[in-house]
PDB file of C-alpha atoms and ligand atoms in Angstrom:
ATOM      1  CA  MET H 238      21.621  18.304 -17.212  1.00 91.00           C
ATOM      2  CA  ASN H 239      18.527  16.420 -15.955  1.00 94.00           C
ATOM      3  CA  GLY H 240      17.359  16.281 -11.943  1.00 97.00           C
ATOM      4  CA  ASN H 241      16.757  12.981  -9.945  1.00 98.00           C
ATOM      5  CA  LEU H 242      14.096  11.539 -10.381  1.00 98.00           C
ATOM      6  CA  PHE H 243      13.672   9.822  -5.355  1.00 98.00           C
ATOM      7  CA  VAL H 244      10.859   7.440  -4.875  1.00 98.00           C
ATOM      8  CA  ILE H 245      10.535   7.926  -0.767  1.00 98.00           C
ATOM      9  CA  GLY H 246       8.250   5.994   1.254  1.00 98.00           C
ATOM     10  CA  THR H 247       6.137   7.290   4.069  1.00 98.00           C
ATOM     11  CA  PRO H 248       4.858   6.927   6.579  1.00 98.00           C
ATOM     12  CA  ILE H 249       1.783   4.415   6.727  1.00 98.00           C
ATOM     13  CA  GLY H 250      -0.117   5.761   9.468  1.00 97.00           C
ATOM     14  CA  ASN H 251       2.714   6.203  12.306  1.00 97.00           C
ATOM     15  CA  LEU H 252       4.243   9.716  10.872  1.00 96.00           C
ATOM     16  CA  GLY H 253       7.680   8.475  13.714  1.00 97.00           C
ATOM     17  CA  ASP H 254       8.257   6.232  11.147  1.00 98.00           C
ATOM     18  CA  MET H 255       9.677   8.786   8.402  1.00 98.00           C
ATOM     19  CA  THR H 256      12.593   7.655   7.595  1.00 98.00           C
ATOM     20  CA  GLN H 257      15.828  10.652   8.457  1.00 98.00           C
ATOM     21  CA  ARG H 258      17.263   9.885   4.915  1.00 98.00           C
ATOM     22  CA  GLY H 259      13.675  10.569   3.404  1.00 98.00           C
ATOM     23  CA  ILE H 260      13.234  13.704   5.369  1.00 98.00           C
ATOM     24  CA  GLU H 261      16.923  14.785   4.619  1.00 98.00           C
ATOM     25  CA  THR H 262      15.785  14.132   0.635  1.00 98.00           C
ATOM     26  CA  LEU H 263      12.720  15.959   0.664  1.00 98.00           C
ATOM     27  CA  ASN H 264      13.783  18.886   2.000  1.00 98.00           C
ATOM     28  CA  ASN H 265      16.637  19.105  -0.175  1.00 98.00           C
ATOM     29  CA  VAL H 266      15.055  18.661  -3.700  1.00 98.00           C
ATOM     30  CA  ASP H 267      13.059  21.312  -5.432  1.00 98.00           C
ATOM     31  CA  ILE H 268       9.918  19.919  -5.771  1.00 98.00           C
ATOM     32  CA  ILE H 269       7.581  16.985  -3.925  1.00 98.00           C
ATOM     33  CA  ALA H 270       5.198  15.723  -6.244  1.00 97.00           C
ATOM     34  CA  ALA H 271       2.456  14.142  -3.929  1.00 97.00           C
ATOM     35  CA  GLU H 272       0.037  12.567  -5.428  1.00 96.00           C
ATOM     36  CA  ASP H 273      -2.574  14.473  -2.877  1.00 96.00           C
ATOM     37  CA  THR H 274      -0.412  18.037  -2.009  1.00 96.00           C
ATOM     38  CA  ARG H 275      -3.121  18.514   0.900  1.00 96.00           C
ATOM     39  CA  HIS H 276      -2.406  14.902   2.535  1.00 95.00           C
ATOM     40  CA  ALA H 277       1.474  15.378   2.442  1.00 97.00           C
ATOM     41  CA  LYS H 278       1.006  18.967   4.440  1.00 96.00           C
ATOM     42  CA  LYS H 279       0.832  17.379   7.587  1.00 96.00           C
ATOM     43  CA  LEU H 280       4.184  15.208   7.069  1.00 97.00           C
ATOM     44  CA  LEU H 281       5.618  18.078   5.938  1.00 98.00           C
ATOM     45  CA  GLN H 282       4.263  19.689   8.279  1.00 97.00           C
ATOM     46  CA  ARG H 283       5.265  17.804  11.250  1.00 97.00           C
ATOM     47  CA  TYR H 284       8.697  17.642   9.326  1.00 98.00           C
ATOM     48  CA  GLU H 285       9.173  20.868   9.028  1.00 97.00           C
ATOM     49  CA  VAL H 286      10.157  20.533   5.638  1.00 98.00           C
ATOM     50  CA  LEU H 287       9.233  23.892   3.537  1.00 97.00           C
ATOM     51  CA  THR H 288       9.803  22.312  -0.131  1.00 98.00           C
ATOM     52  CA  PRO H 289       6.811  23.214  -3.120  1.00 98.00           C
ATOM     53  CA  THR H 290       4.706  20.639  -4.290  1.00 98.00           C
ATOM     54  CA  VAL H 291       3.004  19.786  -6.506  1.00 97.00           C
ATOM     55  CA  SER H 292       0.025  17.336  -6.959  1.00 96.00           C
ATOM     56  CA  PHE H 293       0.996  13.920  -8.949  1.00 95.00           C
ATOM     57  CA  HIS H 294      -1.769  11.397  -9.367  1.00 92.00           C
ATOM     58  CA  GLN H 295      -3.506   8.524 -10.654  1.00 89.00           C
ATOM     59  CA  HIS H 296      -4.556  10.854 -13.590  1.00 91.00           C
ATOM     60  CA  THR H 297      -2.033  13.165 -14.234  1.00 90.00           C
ATOM     61  CA  LYS H 298       0.740  13.149 -17.322  1.00 91.00           C
ATOM     62  CA  PRO H 299       4.062  12.020 -16.575  1.00 94.00           C
ATOM     63  CA  GLU H 300       4.410  15.082 -19.018  1.00 94.00           C
ATOM     64  CA  LYS H 301       4.203  17.725 -16.307  1.00 93.00           C
ATOM     65  CA  ILE H 302       7.002  15.309 -14.123  1.00 96.00           C
ATOM     66  CA  LEU H 303       8.916  15.177 -17.033  1.00 97.00           C
ATOM     67  CA  SER H 304      10.274  18.453 -17.726  1.00 96.00           C
ATOM     68  CA  LEU H 305      11.118  19.350 -14.910  1.00 97.00           C
ATOM     69  CA  LEU H 306      13.286  16.548 -14.736  1.00 97.00           C
ATOM     70  CA  GLY H 307      14.107  17.493 -18.002  1.00 96.00           C
ATOM     71  CA  ASP H 308      14.192  21.750 -16.822  1.00 96.00           C
ATOM     72  CA  GLY H 309      17.230  20.458 -14.744  1.00 97.00           C
ATOM     73  CA  LYS H 310      15.448  19.908 -11.502  1.00 98.00           C
ATOM     74  CA  ASN H 311      15.457  17.332  -8.423  1.00 98.00           C
ATOM     75  CA  VAL H 312      12.438  15.691  -7.447  1.00 98.00           C
ATOM     76  CA  ALA H 313      10.524  13.738  -4.655  1.00 98.00           C
ATOM     77  CA  LEU H 314       7.919  11.367  -5.509  1.00 98.00           C
ATOM     78  CA  ILE H 315       5.777  10.506  -2.318  1.00 98.00           C
ATOM     79  CA  SER H 316       2.110   8.776  -2.431  1.00 97.00           C
ATOM     80  CA  ASP H 317      -0.410   9.547   0.384  1.00 97.00           C
ATOM     81  CA  ALA H 318       0.902   6.843   2.607  1.00 97.00           C
ATOM     82  CA  GLY H 319       4.083   3.979   1.873  1.00 98.00           C
ATOM     83  CA  THR H 320       5.789   3.362  -0.832  1.00 98.00           C
ATOM     84  CA  PRO H 321       4.949   5.213  -3.871  1.00 97.00           C
ATOM     85  CA  GLY H 322       4.020   2.852  -7.273  1.00 96.00           C
ATOM     86  CA  ILE H 323       2.682   0.038  -4.695  1.00 97.00           C
ATOM     87  CA  SER H 324      -0.778  -0.060  -5.835  1.00 96.00           C
ATOM     88  CA  ASP H 325       0.152   3.871  -5.653  1.00 94.00           C
ATOM     89  CA  PRO H 326       0.535   6.293  -9.007  1.00 91.00           C
ATOM     90  CA  GLY H 327       4.190   6.821  -9.647  1.00 93.00           C
ATOM     91  CA  THR H 328       4.894   3.183 -12.086  1.00 95.00           C
ATOM     92  CA  ASN H 329       4.613   5.034 -15.094  1.00 94.00           C
ATOM     93  CA  LEU H 330       6.321   8.001 -13.869  1.00 96.00           C
ATOM     94  CA  ILE H 331       9.159   5.971 -13.535  1.00 97.00           C
ATOM     95  CA  SER H 332       9.269   4.236 -16.712  1.00 96.00           C
ATOM     96  CA  PHE H 333       9.177   6.741 -17.890  1.00 96.00           C
ATOM     97  CA  ALA H 334      11.830   8.551 -17.150  1.00 97.00           C
ATOM     98  CA  ILE H 335      14.274   5.395 -16.839  1.00 97.00           C
ATOM     99  CA  ASN H 336      12.915   5.732 -20.309  1.00 96.00           C
ATOM    100  CA  GLN H 337      14.729   9.459 -20.477  1.00 95.00           C
ATOM    101  CA  GLY H 338      17.730   8.637 -18.913  1.00 96.00           C
ATOM    102  CA  ILE H 339      17.069  10.097 -15.592  1.00 97.00           C
ATOM    103  CA  THR H 340      18.334   8.732 -11.959  1.00 98.00           C
ATOM    104  CA  VAL H 341      15.734   6.970 -10.180  1.00 98.00           C
ATOM    105  CA  ILE H 342      16.965   6.704  -6.213  1.00 98.00           C
ATOM    106  CA  PRO H 343      15.175   4.727  -4.406  1.00 98.00           C
ATOM    107  CA  ILE H 344      14.636   6.247  -0.714  1.00 98.00           C
ATOM    108  CA  PRO H 345      12.730   3.144   1.030  1.00 98.00           C
ATOM    109  CA  GLY H 346      10.478   3.379   3.933  1.00 98.00           C
ATOM    110  CA  PRO H 347       7.599   1.435   5.217  1.00 98.00           C
ATOM    111  CA  SER H 348       5.241  -0.404   3.224  1.00 98.00           C
ATOM    112  CA  ALA H 349       1.665  -1.981   4.401  1.00 98.00           C
ATOM    113  CA  LEU H 350       2.254  -5.103   2.082  1.00 97.00           C
ATOM    114  CA  ILE H 351       6.217  -5.614   4.147  1.00 98.00           C
ATOM    115  CA  THR H 352       5.111  -4.375   7.680  1.00 98.00           C
ATOM    116  CA  ALA H 353       1.646  -6.941   7.242  1.00 98.00           C
ATOM    117  CA  LEU H 354       4.187 -10.436   6.504  1.00 98.00           C
ATOM    118  CA  CYS H 355       6.938  -9.767   8.495  1.00 98.00           C
ATOM    119  CA  ALA H 356       4.707 -10.076  11.810  1.00 98.00           C
ATOM    120  CA  SER H 357       1.979 -12.459  10.113  1.00 98.00           C
ATOM    121  CA  GLY H 358       3.881 -15.714  10.966  1.00 98.00           C
ATOM    122  CA  LEU H 359       3.213 -17.105   7.241  1.00 98.00           C
ATOM    123  CA  PRO H 360       6.341 -18.154   4.946  1.00 97.00           C
ATOM    124  CA  THR H 361       8.443 -15.091   3.845  1.00 97.00           C
ATOM    125  CA  ASN H 362      10.505 -16.736   1.822  1.00 96.00           C
ATOM    126  CA  HIS H 363       8.044 -17.073  -1.306  1.00 97.00           C
ATOM    127  CA  PHE H 364       4.950 -14.889  -1.285  1.00 97.00           C
ATOM    128  CA  GLU H 365       2.707 -13.051  -4.029  1.00 97.00           C
ATOM    129  CA  PHE H 366       1.511  -9.741  -3.828  1.00 97.00           C
ATOM    130  CA  PHE H 367      -1.791  -8.938  -5.678  1.00 96.00           C
ATOM    131  CA  GLY H 368      -2.371  -5.431  -4.964  1.00 97.00           C
ATOM    132  CA  PHE H 369      -6.076  -4.419  -4.748  1.00 96.00           C
ATOM    133  CA  LEU H 370      -8.613  -7.485  -6.334  1.00 94.00           C
ATOM    134  CA  PRO H 371     -10.937  -6.625  -8.778  1.00 91.00           C
ATOM    135  CA  GLN H 372     -14.063  -5.618  -7.698  1.00 89.00           C
ATOM    136  CA  LYS H 373     -16.065  -7.536 -10.121  1.00 87.00           C
ATOM    137  CA  LYS H 374     -15.410  -9.691 -13.367  1.00 89.00           C
ATOM    138  CA  GLY H 375     -11.979 -11.677 -12.520  1.00 91.00           C
ATOM    139  CA  ARG H 376     -12.668 -12.059  -8.616  1.00 92.00           C
ATOM    140  CA  GLN H 377     -13.810 -15.333  -8.901  1.00 93.00           C
ATOM    141  CA  THR H 378     -10.669 -16.926 -10.816  1.00 94.00           C
ATOM    142  CA  PHE H 379      -8.873 -15.129  -8.947  1.00 94.00           C
ATOM    143  CA  PHE H 380     -10.424 -17.005  -5.851  1.00 95.00           C
ATOM    144  CA  LYS H 381     -10.616 -20.359  -8.011  1.00 94.00           C
ATOM    145  CA  ASN H 382      -6.475 -19.478  -8.518  1.00 93.00           C
ATOM    146  CA  LEU H 383      -6.024 -19.112  -5.003  1.00 95.00           C
ATOM    147  CA  ILE H 384      -6.779 -22.887  -4.421  1.00 94.00           C
ATOM    148  CA  ASP H 385      -3.589 -24.207  -6.136  1.00 92.00           C
ATOM    149  CA  CYS H 386      -1.206 -20.829  -4.541  1.00 93.00           C
ATOM    150  CA  LYS H 387       1.863 -22.897  -2.830  1.00 93.00           C
ATOM    151  CA  HIS H 388       3.059 -19.673  -1.479  1.00 96.00           C
ATOM    152  CA  THR H 389       1.787 -17.059   0.573  1.00 98.00           C
ATOM    153  CA  ALA H 390      -0.444 -14.601  -1.247  1.00 98.00           C
ATOM    154  CA  ILE H 391      -1.050 -11.742   0.217  1.00 98.00           C
ATOM    155  CA  PHE H 392      -3.604  -8.375  -1.179  1.00 97.00           C
ATOM    156  CA  TYR H 393      -4.743  -5.095  -0.165  1.00 98.00           C
ATOM    157  CA  GLU H 394      -8.818  -4.812   0.983  1.00 96.00           C
ATOM    158  CA  SER H 395     -11.184  -2.144   1.409  1.00 94.00           C
ATOM    159  CA  THR H 396     -12.765  -2.003   4.591  1.00 95.00           C
ATOM    160  CA  HIS H 397     -15.923  -1.873   2.363  1.00 95.00           C
ATOM    161  CA  ARG H 398     -15.603  -5.185   1.076  1.00 95.00           C
ATOM    162  CA  ILE H 399     -13.554  -6.292   3.341  1.00 97.00           C
ATOM    163  CA  GLU H 400     -16.507  -8.786   5.153  1.00 97.00           C
ATOM    164  CA  LYS H 401     -17.480  -9.568   1.441  1.00 96.00           C
ATOM    165  CA  CYS H 402     -13.956 -10.706   0.772  1.00 97.00           C
ATOM    166  CA  LEU H 403     -13.724 -13.466   3.661  1.00 98.00           C
ATOM    167  CA  LYS H 404     -16.826 -14.599   3.023  1.00 97.00           C
ATOM    168  CA  GLU H 405     -15.961 -15.274  -0.633  1.00 97.00           C
ATOM    169  CA  LEU H 406     -12.276 -16.946   1.508  1.00 97.00           C
ATOM    170  CA  ASP H 407     -14.330 -18.982   3.577  1.00 97.00           C
ATOM    171  CA  GLU H 408     -16.385 -20.418   0.447  1.00 97.00           C
ATOM    172  CA  PHE H 409     -13.331 -20.965  -2.031  1.00 96.00           C
ATOM    173  CA  LEU H 410     -11.036 -21.582   0.904  1.00 96.00           C
ATOM    174  CA  PRO H 411     -12.202 -22.552   3.862  1.00 96.00           C
ATOM    175  CA  GLU H 412      -9.822 -24.502   5.497  1.00 96.00           C
ATOM    176  CA  ARG H 413      -6.840 -21.888   4.694  1.00 97.00           C
ATOM    177  CA  THR H 414      -4.995 -19.080   7.157  1.00 97.00           C
ATOM    178  CA  ILE H 415      -5.915 -16.113   7.274  1.00 98.00           C
ATOM    179  CA  VAL H 416      -3.677 -13.051   8.401  1.00 98.00           C
ATOM    180  CA  LEU H 417      -6.176  -9.554   8.326  1.00 98.00           C
ATOM    181  CA  GLY H 418      -3.157  -7.228   9.123  1.00 98.00           C
ATOM    182  CA  ARG H 419      -5.895  -4.367  10.361  1.00 98.00           C
ATOM    183  CA  GLU H 420      -4.533  -0.805  10.842  1.00 98.00           C
ATOM    184  CA  LEU H 421      -0.804  -0.875  10.968  1.00 98.00           C
ATOM    185  CA  THR H 422       1.203   1.075  12.884  1.00 98.00           C
ATOM    186  CA  LYS H 423      -1.966   2.169  14.547  1.00 98.00           C
ATOM    187  CA  ILE H 424      -3.224   2.798  17.687  1.00 97.00           C
ATOM    188  CA  TYR H 425      -5.999   0.173  16.793  1.00 96.00           C
ATOM    189  CA  GLU H 426      -3.471  -2.801  15.672  1.00 98.00           C
ATOM    190  CA  GLU H 427      -4.060  -5.249  15.345  1.00 98.00           C
ATOM    191  CA  PHE H 428      -3.764  -9.076  13.646  1.00 98.00           C
ATOM    192  CA  LEU H 429      -6.234 -11.308  12.922  1.00 98.00           C
ATOM    193  CA  ARG H 430      -5.469 -14.849  12.319  1.00 98.00           C
ATOM    194  CA  GLY H 431      -7.588 -18.094  12.107  1.00 98.00           C
ATOM    195  CA  THR H 432      -9.890 -19.631   9.095  1.00 98.00           C
ATOM    196  CA  ALA H 433     -11.450 -16.533   6.996  1.00 98.00           C
ATOM    197  CA  SER H 434     -14.917 -18.778   9.582  1.00 98.00           C
ATOM    198  CA  GLU H 435     -13.442 -17.964  12.599  1.00 98.00           C
ATOM    199  CA  ILE H 436     -12.065 -14.717  11.097  1.00 98.00           C
ATOM    200  CA  LEU H 437     -15.422 -13.663  10.567  1.00 98.00           C
ATOM    201  CA  HIS H 438     -17.382 -14.964  13.976  1.00 98.00           C
ATOM    202  CA  THR H 439     -14.638 -12.429  15.870  1.00 98.00           C
ATOM    203  CA  PHE H 440     -16.195  -9.706  12.791  1.00 98.00           C
ATOM    204  CA  GLU H 441     -19.830 -10.340  14.381  1.00 97.00           C
ATOM    205  CA  MET H 442     -18.354 -10.141  17.998  1.00 97.00           C
ATOM    206  CA  PHE H 443     -16.716  -7.300  17.511  1.00 97.00           C
ATOM    207  CA  PRO H 444     -17.806  -5.214  14.518  1.00 96.00           C
ATOM    208  CA  GLU H 445     -15.592  -2.292  15.664  1.00 96.00           C
ATOM    209  CA  LYS H 446     -13.120  -5.114  13.797  1.00 97.00           C
ATOM    210  CA  LYS H 447     -13.960  -5.006  10.448  1.00 95.00           C
ATOM    211  CA  LYS H 448     -13.699  -1.071   9.413  1.00 96.00           C
ATOM    212  CA  GLY H 449      -9.424   0.872   9.409  1.00 97.00           C
ATOM    213  CA  GLU H 450      -7.055  -0.606   5.887  1.00 98.00           C
ATOM    214  CA  PHE H 451      -6.110  -4.208   5.843  1.00 98.00           C
ATOM    215  CA  VAL H 452      -3.718  -5.966   4.046  1.00 98.00           C
ATOM    216  CA  LEU H 453      -5.361  -9.791   3.932  1.00 98.00           C
ATOM    217  CA  LEU H 454      -2.607 -12.404   3.392  1.00 98.00           C
ATOM    218  CA  VAL H 455      -3.666 -16.573   2.621  1.00 98.00           C
ATOM    219  CA  GLY H 456      -1.317 -18.925   3.689  1.00 97.00           C
ATOM    220  CA  ALA H 457      -0.147 -21.966   1.403  1.00 94.00           C
ATOM    221  CA  LYS H 458      -1.946 -24.610  -0.262  1.00 85.00           C
TER     222      LYS H 458
HETATM  223  N1  LIG B 651       1.791   2.347  -1.535  1.00 74.07           N
HETATM  224  C1  LIG B 651       1.327   1.741   0.049  1.00 74.07           C
HETATM  225  C2  LIG B 651       1.859   1.262   0.700  1.00 74.07           C
HETATM  226  O1  LIG B 651       3.542   0.533  -0.081  1.00 74.07           O
HETATM  227  O2  LIG B 651       1.880   0.442   0.997  1.00 74.07           O
HETATM  228  C3  LIG B 651      -0.222   1.378  -0.450  1.00 74.07           C
HETATM  229  C4  LIG B 651      -0.829   2.246  -1.014  1.00 74.07           C
HETATM  230  S1  LIG B 651      -2.289   1.410  -1.493  1.00 74.07           S
HETATM  231  C5  LIG B 651      -3.610   2.387  -2.137  1.00 74.07           C
HETATM  232  C6  LIG B 651      -3.790   1.838   0.278  1.00 74.07           C
HETATM  233  C7  LIG B 651      -3.466   0.121   1.094  1.00 74.07           C
HETATM  234  O3  LIG B 651      -2.878   0.082   1.193  1.00 74.07           O
HETATM  235  C8  LIG B 651      -5.556   0.261   1.996  1.00 74.07           C
HETATM  236  O4  LIG B 651      -6.625   0.466   1.340  1.00 74.07           O
HETATM  237  C9  LIG B 651      -4.978  -0.796   2.198  1.00 74.07           C
HETATM  238  O5  LIG B 651      -5.679  -1.812   2.033  1.00 74.07           O
HETATM  239  C10 LIG B 651      -3.571  -0.224   2.865  1.00 74.07           C
HETATM  240  N2  LIG B 651      -3.261   0.300   3.743  1.00 74.07           N
HETATM  241  C11 LIG B 651      -1.670   1.184   3.749  1.00 74.07           C
HETATM  242  N3  LIG B 651      -2.083   1.439   4.839  1.00 74.07           N
HETATM  243  C12 LIG B 651      -2.479   0.562   6.113  1.00 74.07           C
HETATM  244  C13 LIG B 651      -2.377   0.327   7.385  1.00 74.07           C
HETATM  245  N4  LIG B 651      -2.005   1.536   7.737  1.00 74.07           N
HETATM  246  N5  LIG B 651      -3.032  -0.826   8.233  1.00 74.07           N
HETATM  247  C14 LIG B 651      -3.255  -2.071   7.056  1.00 74.07           C
HETATM  248  N6  LIG B 651      -3.112  -1.624   5.411  1.00 74.07           N
HETATM  249  C15 LIG B 651      -3.152  -0.710   5.329  1.00 74.07           C
END
């Protein structure tokens, strides 16, 4: 009989955000498939989870985990932060598992996108999530398409490109409300709100605010 695949959300910064059910599941499964086993160690040590880990990153073939499931092992899938499959490895594995008749059980937990959205003050009834933006090809088109977007747009941006991204938003959507969720759930958590040029001005005055992890939200047209 096949094992079950548990998809477990883990904290996006604050280790206290791990759910009780998530901890119990990590303890009860036979194996934990982690995006980075060394990174996972911090979380597992904090909650005294002794379950063995295997690595499952974006280049790992799903077969590796599918064969464990086929041997009847219960497997927990975790990523470095947040919910697996959301701009993180896991989507392929999950669809292959479903095709093989394996039961996939979600154990909900944090995700940066919902964490940012719920406190952004922007409408939450209609929103679109784009993950990471294309770095080169398709980037301009993305911003052009955003001009007519009638719902809240959400995407992830790295610290290396956050300033560039705001300059692009200032060029294509100068009037729109932007919300930047920075370092969510961590010590320096903050929300920067305003037009792109207002936030760029804040960056000029406080360059340290360009550092960290960011979720970017763009208000609707
Ligand atoms: N699977 C994760 C989730 O459910 O949110 C997302 C993983 S993706 C590889 C990592 C990106 O998520 C970061 O580059 C950043 O844009 C965003 N992110 C993750 N943690 C964050 C945090 N604490 N504050 C703001 N953004 C965060």
